[in-house]
Amino acid sequence: MPNLKKYEKIAGKEAIESIHNKAERLANKHIVFINSTYQGGGVAELLNSTVILFNEIGIDLGWRILHGTPDFFTITKKFHNALQGANINLSKRKKEIYFETNKRFSSFNHLDHDLVIVHDPQPLPLISFYKKKQPWIFRCHIDLTNPNTQVWDYLKTFLKKYDHFVVSKNEYKKRLKIPQSVIWPAIDPLSAKNKTTSGEVIRKYTSKYGIDLNKPIISQISRFDKWKDPIGVVKVFEQVRSKLDCQLVLLGEFALDDPEGQKLFEKLEKRTKESRYSKDIRLISVANDFLVNCVQRASSVVVQKSKREGFGLTVSEALYKGTPVVASNVGGIPLQVIDGINGFLHKPNETKCFSKSVIKILKDEKLRNELGKNGKEHVKNNFLITRLVLNWLDLFEKHLGK
Ligand code: UDP
């Protein structure tokens, strides 16, 4: 259970005082977050830390999970993919299942809160089934750089009923009549995933998973999702490994609202087994926050080779631990990785450039330390959960202040 006082050392006294002052003005307000999973992926990660902190500072923030069938989640994953630019056959049947699932949930999900905040498109249509008594905010975590217009236009029919639209980056804002804001996602520096850990504990813990700390580690830690391009990471690793002795750790999990994960995992498993460097690849599929922490700390380089990325919390998680990141310059990643300062950025398909940057970092300890130091500082200044709480408090006040 977090205790706000404990964040003072990391976030500074001023930030904590500011949180308390703002929260006081909103004391006992009853707010609810609605999304579609409590486990797997960045949204669940964010909400898990945020809801606890809000309750601790005296804001009565609840968290509800939309109930859906596998069919529903197959459709909403297709919407998600289309919002990130993929094609879709937006059939009447898909729209019906989407709409009816939300309608069904609304019949037993009673909302008498002062403010309702809906995260991501799965529960977006809920607003259609309530007599609106309070402001509603839609918070979209997806990379909206280039959405499929058919899907975006369809979702907009629901979005326009909301009072506010929140995205992760300025460039994701759209032509809409409702107000829009940017709130950057953030990491919780005190969670099991990010808390400081000794080298000895890291060594013991990683060895349980067959990771050998005597060899440099390159890792990517991500849900098994085609947008994260894990097979592309294997290709980068093979190029690096042909020049240097090192190992690759691919650590991943499955999100409860993403039905595509298993198929991708099987494809990846086959590809890693076929690699001429298969004995140096660890493909690990467990949901384990502390293991994520240890792997990010033990890595010499973290790779994030996403083709699209709403924000990419894994990037800040690695940077905060002083590990340089070589990543794609897509979506929210360039907010976090400053090319040449705390890591390197490349176009997602520039496999050779990725491997060159990884080799450069592996070969140069001084560079590695310099990038690591800058990364930690950048995250502390911009992507800590205390800043995110402050941003939300400002938005709550805008809608609830007298
Ligand atoms: N994650 C995890 N275990 C894994 C893989 C990922 O806990 O095996 C976490 C990761 O540490 C991060 C979140 O899942 O906190 C992923 O968030 P991100 O924004 O990077 O991507 P998303 O999955 O939301 O697309």
XYZ file of C-alpha atoms and ligand atoms in Angstrom:
427
model
C 0.000 0.000 0.000
C 1.689 3.297 -0.992
C 2.044 6.074 1.513
C 2.309 9.505 -0.065
C 4.935 10.663 2.419
C 7.279 7.967 1.113
C 7.253 9.606 -2.326
C 8.648 12.847 -0.927
C 12.258 11.699 -1.195
C 11.896 10.945 -4.893
C 9.344 13.500 -6.079
C 10.209 16.377 -3.727
C 8.337 18.044 -0.875
C 6.720 20.617 -3.117
C 4.958 18.030 -5.291
C 3.583 16.213 -2.255
C 2.325 19.424 -0.636
C 0.718 20.456 -3.875
C -1.071 17.087 -4.102
C -2.410 17.476 -0.558
C -3.596 21.043 -1.199
C -5.388 20.184 -4.397
C -6.872 17.013 -2.929
C -8.238 18.915 0.057
C -10.403 20.997 -2.241
C -11.862 17.802 -3.700
C -12.198 15.891 -0.433
C -14.782 13.096 -0.495
C -15.616 13.534 -4.129
C -16.791 10.243 -5.500
C -15.127 9.361 -8.793
C -14.971 6.158 -10.803
C -12.531 4.736 -13.365
C -13.905 2.179 -15.829
C -11.692 0.031 -18.075
C -11.597 -3.533 -19.308
C -8.820 -5.308 -17.430
C -7.117 -5.219 -14.061
C -4.152 -7.255 -15.288
C -1.765 -7.035 -18.241
C -0.584 -3.987 -20.123
C 0.096 -0.381 -19.304
C -3.435 0.752 -18.461
C -3.873 -1.874 -15.755
C -0.393 -1.026 -14.477
C -1.233 2.669 -14.258
C -4.639 2.241 -12.677
C -3.349 -0.172 -10.043
C -1.045 2.479 -8.599
C -3.244 5.505 -9.243
C -6.460 4.337 -7.580
C -4.680 3.508 -4.340
C -2.944 6.889 -4.217
C -6.177 8.819 -4.799
C -7.952 6.988 -2.014
C -5.057 7.684 0.284
C -5.305 11.424 -0.311
C -9.004 11.475 0.509
C -10.600 11.136 -2.909
C -13.112 8.382 -3.093
C -12.012 6.812 -6.376
C -13.551 3.496 -7.403
C -12.486 1.156 -10.201
C -14.869 -0.956 -12.279
C -14.017 -3.534 -14.938
C -16.263 -3.991 -17.952
C -17.519 -7.568 -18.361
C -17.171 -8.925 -21.883
C -17.177 -12.246 -23.745
C -14.172 -13.501 -25.788
C -16.083 -12.438 -28.886
C -16.371 -8.909 -27.550
C -12.648 -8.689 -26.785
C -11.745 -10.040 -30.234
C -13.753 -7.179 -31.705
C -12.363 -4.509 -29.400
C -8.798 -5.683 -30.130
C -9.629 -5.211 -33.829
C -10.807 -1.684 -33.005
C -7.582 -1.102 -31.088
C -5.537 -2.328 -34.073
C -7.565 -0.141 -36.454
C -7.009 2.913 -34.258
C -3.295 2.197 -34.621
C -3.691 2.125 -38.398
C -4.614 -1.490 -39.292
C -7.426 -2.424 -41.685
C -10.754 -3.674 -40.416
C -14.027 -4.958 -41.771
C -16.296 -2.822 -39.622
C -19.372 -5.019 -39.944
C -22.837 -4.500 -38.498
C -22.293 -7.602 -36.353
C -19.123 -6.174 -34.780
C -20.881 -2.924 -33.952
C -23.851 -4.795 -32.485
C -21.738 -6.961 -30.164
C -19.754 -3.904 -29.073
C -22.857 -1.871 -28.388
C -24.910 -4.635 -26.756
C -22.079 -5.701 -24.406
C -21.880 -2.152 -23.102
C -25.654 -1.964 -22.794
C -25.744 -5.202 -20.791
C -22.984 -4.004 -18.439
C -24.774 -0.702 -17.870
C -27.873 -2.531 -16.659
C -26.102 -3.703 -13.480
C -23.287 -1.167 -13.233
C -24.894 1.668 -11.301
C -23.150 5.029 -11.491
C -24.023 7.714 -8.987
C -20.541 9.291 -8.913
C -19.570 12.955 -9.199
C -17.329 12.161 -12.161
C -16.963 9.157 -14.490
C -13.678 8.409 -16.281
C -13.670 5.804 -19.026
C -10.329 4.360 -20.154
C -9.891 3.129 -23.740
C -12.522 2.169 -26.306
C -13.918 -1.049 -24.808
C -16.327 0.782 -22.425
C -16.628 3.951 -24.548
C -20.318 3.440 -25.541
C -21.396 3.078 -21.893
C -22.277 6.754 -21.824
C -25.195 6.057 -24.181
C -27.037 4.027 -21.546
C -27.144 6.417 -18.591
C -29.154 9.455 -17.781
C -26.096 11.711 -17.586
C -25.939 13.303 -14.113
C -22.232 14.100 -13.946
C -19.279 14.981 -16.228
C -17.741 12.076 -18.170
C -14.116 12.003 -19.327
C -12.754 9.663 -21.994
C -9.086 8.780 -21.510
C -7.593 7.051 -24.553
C -4.183 5.367 -24.122
C -3.767 4.265 -27.731
C -1.361 5.601 -30.371
C -3.757 7.775 -32.398
C -1.165 9.087 -34.850
C -2.915 7.615 -37.864
C -6.236 5.944 -37.011
C -8.448 4.114 -39.473
C -11.013 6.801 -40.298
C -13.982 4.432 -40.472
C -13.430 3.223 -36.915
C -12.523 6.641 -35.622
C -15.705 8.142 -37.103
C -17.786 5.374 -35.561
C -16.209 5.807 -32.102
C -16.597 9.565 -32.372
C -20.378 9.139 -32.277
C -19.905 8.073 -28.618
C -16.986 10.348 -27.818
C -18.910 13.496 -28.652
C -21.258 12.785 -25.722
C -18.332 13.156 -23.307
C -17.213 16.354 -21.576
C -13.478 15.926 -22.027
C -10.996 13.865 -24.039
C -7.577 12.978 -22.590
C -4.671 11.573 -24.625
C -0.988 10.767 -23.971
C 0.545 13.185 -26.464
C -0.345 16.483 -28.142
C -0.201 14.954 -31.621
C -3.010 12.516 -30.721
C -5.562 15.309 -30.301
C -8.326 15.318 -32.894
C -10.830 17.718 -34.416
C -13.538 17.617 -31.777
C -15.914 20.054 -30.181
C -15.148 18.896 -26.627
C -12.073 20.088 -24.677
C -8.938 17.955 -24.946
C -5.917 17.549 -22.668
C -2.670 15.652 -22.539
C -1.736 13.631 -19.472
C 1.509 11.714 -19.705
C 1.446 8.220 -18.226
C 3.897 7.643 -15.398
C 5.640 5.019 -13.329
C 5.289 4.279 -9.648
C 8.852 4.370 -8.279
C 7.848 2.468 -5.131
C 5.999 -0.441 -6.708
C 7.489 -3.951 -6.845
C 8.217 -3.242 -10.488
C 10.354 -0.174 -9.875
C 11.617 -0.155 -6.295
C 15.364 -0.130 -5.653
C 16.807 -3.610 -5.379
C 20.261 -4.933 -4.503
C 22.531 -6.590 -7.039
C 22.591 -9.778 -4.976
C 18.795 -10.101 -5.002
C 18.745 -9.444 -8.763
C 21.341 -12.151 -9.342
C 19.457 -14.733 -7.268
C 16.086 -13.910 -8.730
C 17.086 -13.846 -12.404
C 19.054 -17.085 -12.092
C 15.773 -18.855 -11.247
C 14.695 -18.074 -14.796
C 17.915 -19.254 -16.440
C 19.346 -15.764 -16.927
C 23.137 -15.657 -16.652
C 24.356 -12.315 -15.310
C 27.895 -13.004 -16.492
C 26.854 -12.273 -20.071
C 25.534 -8.869 -21.204
C 21.745 -8.832 -21.429
C 19.622 -7.239 -24.113
C 15.941 -7.366 -23.282
C 12.486 -6.402 -24.427
C 9.700 -6.625 -21.881
C 6.267 -6.392 -23.428
C 2.906 -8.018 -23.874
C 2.975 -10.563 -26.689
C 1.545 -8.257 -29.323
C 2.451 -7.795 -32.987
C 2.746 -4.027 -32.408
C 5.737 -4.680 -30.143
C 7.529 -6.577 -32.951
C 9.291 -9.197 -30.785
C 10.367 -11.112 -33.898
C 12.084 -7.944 -35.075
C 13.886 -7.901 -31.720
C 15.146 -11.448 -32.342
C 16.539 -10.249 -35.695
C 18.300 -7.325 -34.009
C 19.724 -9.699 -31.420
C 21.013 -12.112 -34.071
C 22.927 -9.288 -35.724
C 24.377 -8.174 -32.401
C 25.188 -11.707 -31.295
C 27.118 -12.357 -34.505
C 29.553 -9.675 -33.353
C 29.481 -9.995 -29.553
C 28.792 -12.599 -26.901
C 25.507 -11.621 -25.211
C 22.030 -12.923 -24.461
C 18.488 -11.867 -25.236
C 15.672 -11.903 -22.695
C 12.149 -11.609 -24.066
C 9.865 -11.296 -21.085
C 6.165 -11.033 -21.729
C 2.708 -11.511 -20.392
C -0.836 -11.765 -21.691
C -3.485 -9.125 -21.051
C -6.939 -10.387 -20.136
C -8.532 -8.127 -22.762
C -6.142 -9.116 -25.581
C -7.063 -12.430 -27.250
C -4.261 -12.242 -29.854
C -1.387 -12.847 -27.428
C -1.284 -16.653 -27.448
C -0.947 -16.911 -31.227
C 1.894 -14.420 -31.319
C 3.619 -16.201 -28.442
C 3.547 -19.500 -30.338
C 4.986 -17.851 -33.453
C 7.716 -16.235 -31.398
C 8.531 -19.482 -29.605
C 8.996 -21.215 -32.965
C 11.161 -18.374 -34.277
C 13.434 -18.342 -31.221
C 13.877 -22.143 -31.376
C 14.928 -21.852 -35.017
C 17.472 -19.134 -34.297
C 21.113 -20.102 -34.660
C 21.576 -18.397 -31.298
C 18.623 -20.085 -29.604
C 20.719 -21.123 -26.606
C 21.302 -17.431 -25.844
C 17.630 -16.488 -25.969
C 15.372 -16.663 -22.901
C 11.705 -16.426 -23.776
C 9.826 -16.060 -20.510
C 6.090 -15.766 -20.169
C 5.097 -15.053 -16.589
C 3.270 -12.130 -15.050
C 5.751 -11.131 -12.379
C 6.396 -7.488 -11.484
C 9.548 -8.144 -9.523
C 11.063 -10.150 -12.355
C 10.373 -7.190 -14.675
C 12.215 -4.978 -12.198
C 15.214 -7.331 -12.011
C 15.480 -7.833 -15.784
C 15.275 -4.086 -16.467
C 18.029 -3.500 -13.889
C 20.217 -6.380 -15.050
C 20.034 -5.430 -18.740
C 22.840 -3.525 -20.435
C 20.340 -2.310 -23.025
C 16.549 -2.435 -23.159
C 14.993 -2.511 -26.612
C 11.477 -1.322 -27.444
C 10.995 -2.049 -31.121
C 7.315 -1.124 -31.305
C 5.597 -0.308 -34.596
C 3.033 1.768 -32.730
C 3.066 2.735 -29.054
C 0.522 4.835 -27.159
C 3.171 5.686 -24.577
C 5.253 2.640 -23.685
C 5.581 2.525 -19.909
C 8.306 -0.094 -20.249
C 10.574 2.624 -21.652
C 10.305 4.857 -18.581
C 10.569 1.821 -16.313
C 13.929 0.915 -17.872
C 15.241 4.497 -18.018
C 14.346 5.060 -14.365
C 16.604 2.126 -13.480
C 19.528 3.694 -15.317
C 19.312 1.329 -18.287
C 19.681 2.907 -21.747
C 16.907 2.202 -24.244
C 17.159 1.661 -27.994
C 13.678 2.154 -29.371
C 11.450 3.051 -32.291
C 10.644 6.697 -32.787
C 6.893 6.080 -32.742
C 3.988 7.236 -30.572
C 4.901 8.150 -27.009
C 8.449 6.777 -27.133
C 10.201 9.997 -28.288
C 8.780 11.766 -25.237
C 10.897 9.416 -23.180
C 13.946 8.512 -25.246
C 16.000 11.527 -26.251
C 18.207 10.330 -29.074
C 21.870 10.266 -28.084
C 21.111 11.504 -24.556
C 19.497 8.571 -22.754
C 19.309 6.029 -25.581
C 18.853 5.871 -29.333
C 15.834 6.195 -31.602
C 15.304 4.589 -34.999
C 12.490 3.964 -37.431
C 10.789 0.678 -36.499
C 12.023 -1.177 -39.601
C 15.665 -0.064 -39.323
C 16.901 -3.361 -37.914
C 20.551 -2.647 -38.765
C 20.484 0.737 -37.013
C 18.981 -0.914 -33.928
C 21.752 -3.498 -33.809
C 24.469 -0.881 -34.387
C 23.153 1.213 -31.479
C 22.920 -1.822 -29.213
C 26.526 -2.803 -30.064
C 27.690 0.761 -29.486
C 26.196 0.752 -25.979
C 27.441 -2.736 -25.137
C 30.993 -1.851 -26.123
C 31.238 1.453 -24.303
C 30.752 1.383 -20.554
C 31.248 5.135 -20.197
C 28.532 5.845 -22.749
C 26.258 3.316 -21.065
C 26.663 5.020 -17.698
C 26.141 8.476 -19.163
C 22.961 7.466 -21.010
C 21.730 5.664 -17.910
C 22.263 8.674 -15.666
C 20.416 10.976 -18.075
C 17.537 8.526 -18.451
C 16.942 8.321 -14.734
C 16.923 12.099 -14.448
C 14.520 12.483 -17.375
C 12.008 10.084 -15.838
C 12.288 11.682 -12.399
C 11.542 15.070 -13.933
C 8.651 14.011 -16.135
C 7.178 10.585 -15.661
C 6.619 9.930 -11.958
C 3.174 8.998 -10.706
C 3.057 12.043 -8.417
C 3.015 14.299 -11.498
C 0.238 12.232 -13.036
C -1.835 12.518 -9.849
C -1.375 16.308 -9.943
C -2.511 16.441 -13.567
C -5.629 14.430 -12.797
C -6.390 16.607 -9.767
C -6.282 19.704 -11.994
C -8.707 18.095 -14.396
C -11.004 16.927 -11.581
C -11.055 20.469 -10.260
C -11.928 21.850 -13.686
C -15.008 19.638 -13.757
C -15.925 19.499 -10.080
C -14.657 22.767 -8.627
C -17.258 25.186 -7.375
N 4.657 -5.952 -18.230
C 4.764 -6.848 -17.187
N 5.210 -8.097 -17.445
C 5.564 -8.487 -18.674
C 5.450 -7.567 -19.745
C 4.988 -6.295 -19.486
O 4.472 -6.529 -16.038
O 5.970 -9.636 -18.843
C 4.208 -4.585 -17.917
C 5.279 -3.554 -18.172
O 6.228 -3.598 -17.134
C 4.455 -2.275 -18.250
C 3.166 -2.761 -18.882
O 3.108 -4.176 -18.700
O 4.212 -1.772 -16.957
C 3.116 -2.475 -20.363
O 2.822 -1.161 -20.586
P 3.222 -0.436 -21.936
O 2.684 0.948 -21.854
O 4.686 -0.568 -22.163
O 2.516 -1.266 -23.103
P 1.012 -1.819 -23.317
O 1.038 -3.250 -22.901
O 0.080 -0.984 -22.506
O 0.795 -1.694 -24.772
